[in-house]
Structure formats: structure tokens, C-alpha cells
Tab-separated table of C-alpha atoms in Angstrom:
chain	number	residue	atom	x	y	z
A	5	MET	CA	0.044	-0.320	0.182
A	6	ASN	CA	1.387	3.285	-0.782
A	7	LEU	CA	1.503	6.150	1.811
A	8	THR	CA	-1.172	8.091	-0.225
A	9	ASN	CA	-3.318	5.902	0.279
A	10	PHE	CA	-1.802	4.755	4.235
A	11	LEU	CA	-3.011	8.289	5.220
A	12	LYS	CA	-5.714	8.400	3.791
A	13	GLN	CA	-7.234	5.433	5.430
A	14	THR	CA	-5.639	6.019	7.839
A	15	ASP	CA	-7.130	9.077	8.867
A	16	ALA	CA	-10.583	7.733	8.127
A	17	ILE	CA	-10.581	5.444	11.233
A	18	THR	CA	-8.771	7.695	13.352
A	19	ALA	CA	-11.731	10.201	12.589
A	20	LYS	CA	-14.288	7.706	14.525
A	21	TYR	CA	-12.672	6.552	17.425
A	22	SER	CA	-12.545	8.684	20.923
A	23	LYS	CA	-10.032	10.372	22.871
A	24	GLU	CA	-9.724	6.983	24.848
A	25	GLN	CA	-9.202	4.754	22.535
A	26	LEU	CA	-6.655	6.959	20.637
A	27	VAL	CA	-4.376	6.877	23.782
A	28	SER	CA	-5.323	3.128	23.973
A	29	PHE	CA	-4.191	2.896	20.683
A	30	ILE	CA	-0.598	4.962	21.156
A	31	HIS	CA	0.085	3.101	24.035
A	32	ASP	CA	0.100	-0.087	22.876
A	33	ILE	CA	2.667	0.858	19.841
A	34	GLY	CA	4.125	2.285	22.990
A	35	ARG	CA	4.915	-0.957	24.054
A	36	VAL	CA	5.645	-2.889	21.535
A	37	LEU	CA	8.390	0.119	20.528
A	38	PRO	CA	11.897	-1.472	20.358
A	39	GLU	CA	14.027	0.617	22.490
A	40	HIS	CA	16.561	2.787	20.108
A	41	SER	CA	13.254	4.175	18.331
A	42	ARG	CA	11.350	5.213	21.791
A	43	GLU	CA	13.473	8.311	22.174
A	44	GLY	CA	12.207	9.237	18.269
A	45	PHE	CA	8.825	8.273	19.193
A	46	LEU	CA	8.141	10.790	22.636
A	47	ASN	CA	9.956	13.475	20.226
A	48	ARG	CA	7.002	12.796	17.945
A	49	LEU	CA	3.852	12.797	20.468
A	50	LYS	CA	5.513	16.048	21.418
A	51	ALA	CA	5.607	17.741	18.815
A	52	ALA	CA	2.277	16.804	17.933
A	53	GLY	CA	1.208	18.570	21.358
A	54	GLY	CA	2.968	21.877	19.951
A	55	GLU	CA	4.965	21.408	23.162
A	56	ARG	CA	8.412	22.278	20.214
A	57	GLU	CA	7.874	24.348	17.540
A	58	LYS	CA	6.718	21.817	14.388
A	59	GLU	CA	9.146	21.794	11.840
A	60	PRO	CA	8.426	22.487	8.462
A	61	ALA	CA	6.382	20.295	6.611
A	62	LYS	CA	8.344	19.243	3.284
A	63	VAL	CA	7.868	20.138	0.447
A	64	TRP	CA	8.674	16.991	-2.058
A	65	GLU	CA	8.742	18.895	-5.181
A	66	LYS	CA	11.201	21.016	-3.667
A	67	GLU	CA	13.711	18.369	-2.388
A	68	PRO	CA	17.615	17.937	-3.885
A	69	GLU	CA	17.864	14.425	-2.330
A	70	PHE	CA	15.039	13.103	-4.706
A	71	ASP	CA	16.446	15.109	-7.923
A	72	GLU	CA	19.542	13.660	-7.342
A	73	MET	CA	18.374	10.477	-7.227
A	74	TYR	CA	16.530	10.492	-10.255
A	75	LYS	CA	19.144	12.048	-12.099
A	76	SER	CA	21.344	9.163	-10.588
A	77	VAL	CA	18.560	6.555	-11.341
A	78	LYS	CA	17.805	7.536	-14.730
A	79	ASN	CA	21.923	7.768	-15.435
A	80	ASN	CA	22.080	4.298	-14.891
A	81	LEU	CA	19.173	3.601	-16.677
A	82	GLU	CA	20.795	5.537	-19.762
A	83	ILE	CA	23.979	3.672	-19.577
A	84	ILE	CA	21.875	0.056	-19.345
A	85	ASP	CA	20.036	0.862	-22.395
A	86	SER	CA	23.632	2.483	-24.454
A	87	GLN	CA	25.413	-1.117	-23.499
A	88	GLU	CA	27.886	0.937	-22.194
A	89	VAL	CA	27.918	-1.732	-18.975
A	90	ALA	CA	26.924	-5.826	-19.924
A	91	ILE	CA	26.095	-9.083	-18.078
A	92	SER	CA	28.546	-11.829	-18.967
A	93	ALA	CA	28.023	-15.018	-19.879
A	94	ILE	CA	31.021	-17.408	-18.582
A	95	VAL	CA	30.912	-21.003	-20.717
A	96	ASN	CA	30.826	-24.794	-17.611
A	97	GLU	CA	32.916	-26.529	-18.482
A	98	GLU	CA	32.148	-29.682	-16.167
A	99	TYR	CA	28.351	-28.781	-17.888
A	100	ASP	CA	27.472	-32.168	-19.750
A	101	ASP	CA	24.236	-32.817	-22.046
A	102	TRP	CA	24.846	-36.180	-20.980
A	103	TYR	CA	21.124	-38.093	-19.941
A	104	ASP	CA	19.068	-34.661	-18.744
A	105	ASP	CA	22.493	-33.287	-16.759
A	106	SER	CA	20.484	-29.911	-14.383
A	107	ASN	CA	23.623	-28.293	-14.457
A	108	GLU	CA	23.653	-24.858	-16.951
A	109	GLU	CA	25.213	-25.021	-19.795
A	110	TYR	CA	26.862	-21.000	-18.534
A	111	TYR	CA	26.909	-19.061	-15.450
A	112	TYR	CA	26.178	-15.461	-15.104
A	113	GLU	CA	28.046	-12.796	-13.613
A	114	ASP	CA	27.335	-9.571	-13.273
A	115	GLU	CA	29.783	-7.694	-12.623
A	116	SER	CA	29.198	-4.193	-13.436
A	117	GLY	CA	26.155	-4.324	-10.706
A	118	ILE	CA	22.948	-3.796	-12.996
A	119	SER	CA	21.001	-5.902	-10.937
A	120	ASP	CA	22.210	-3.441	-8.272
A	121	MET	CA	20.922	0.199	-10.876
A	122	LEU	CA	17.433	-2.057	-11.907
A	123	ALA	CA	16.714	-2.825	-7.795
A	124	GLU	CA	17.574	1.302	-7.305
A	125	ALA	CA	15.346	2.179	-9.816
A	126	CYS	CA	12.334	-0.078	-8.411
A	127	GLY	CA	12.776	1.732	-5.234
A	128	PHE	CA	12.694	5.161	-6.884
A	129	VAL	CA	9.539	4.860	-8.088
A	130	HIS	CA	8.393	3.475	-5.367
A	131	ILE	CA	9.440	6.577	-3.652
A	132	CYS	CA	7.803	8.694	-6.383
A	133	MET	CA	4.395	6.769	-5.326
A	134	ASP	CA	4.488	7.264	-1.819
A	135	ARG	CA	5.818	11.326	-2.828
A	136	GLU	CA	3.168	11.698	-5.166
A	137	ARG	CA	5.438	12.551	-7.906
A	138	TYR	CA	4.024	9.986	-10.794
A	139	GLN	CA	5.318	11.689	-13.843
A	140	GLU	CA	9.058	10.995	-12.154
A	141	GLY	CA	7.881	7.195	-11.177
A	142	PHE	CA	6.250	7.396	-14.922
A	143	GLU	CA	9.605	7.983	-17.126
A	144	ILE	CA	11.701	5.918	-14.403
A	145	GLY	CA	9.248	2.637	-14.836
A	146	ASN	CA	8.709	3.196	-18.730
């Protein structure tokens, strides 16, 4: 489920709950929260109550990290498309086609990191969907 849909469903569900039900839910979350996450949880809880100045809402359109990631992923895909990098096939010297041997005839090596580049591109598309940056996600996915 993408972030936008998750948040809309969360808002719809919590709008129906009483204060006591929400307090109980927060308490249940706190009970199972890992120790390393507790300080951050308390800071966010205090911020929601106005105890410290809230950080301004992020504006996804003006996020330099996102733009850099977009350029990097797009560049990697262009390198793959231009065939500057490739997956190497190596002949398996032990391959024997006699009597339906189950060994493969070739081994494949990804010395250029193509699979990592593609995994990064897929992760970036997921980030685009969460941030409603559909144009960039479509360009990378296409």
C-alpha cells in the first residue's frame, strides 16, 4: 500500500475513534516499540502536542535529495540502455548434456552491478508513488 493511501485510510479510521481509544492505541504502540526508537517516538509525540516548534511540512517538489536520486537512477538506466555495461556469460566447462544433466551450460556474472541499478530504480519508483511524484515515477518505470 502506498503512503498516500495509507494516510487517507488512517485518517478515516481515526476520525471514528474517541480520545480514550486513541490513547489506548498509542499505548499499545509504545509497548511494542523497540528501545532504539523510543526517544524519537516521544519527540514526535511532543511535537504533535505543540511542546516544541513543529518543523515545516516537507515540500516534495523542492527536495534536492529526491532530484539527485532521480538524476542518478535515470543516468544508470541510460547506461544500461546504451549497453555500456552488460552481464557476462561464462561457459560452464563441467556442463555435460549427456542423459539430461541438471547443470547449467552457462554461468552469468553481473560485474557491472546492473541488478543493483535496477533494484535502485524499482525502489525509486516506490518512493515516487509515496510522494505522489507520478511523472518521475512513470519516466523511470517506462
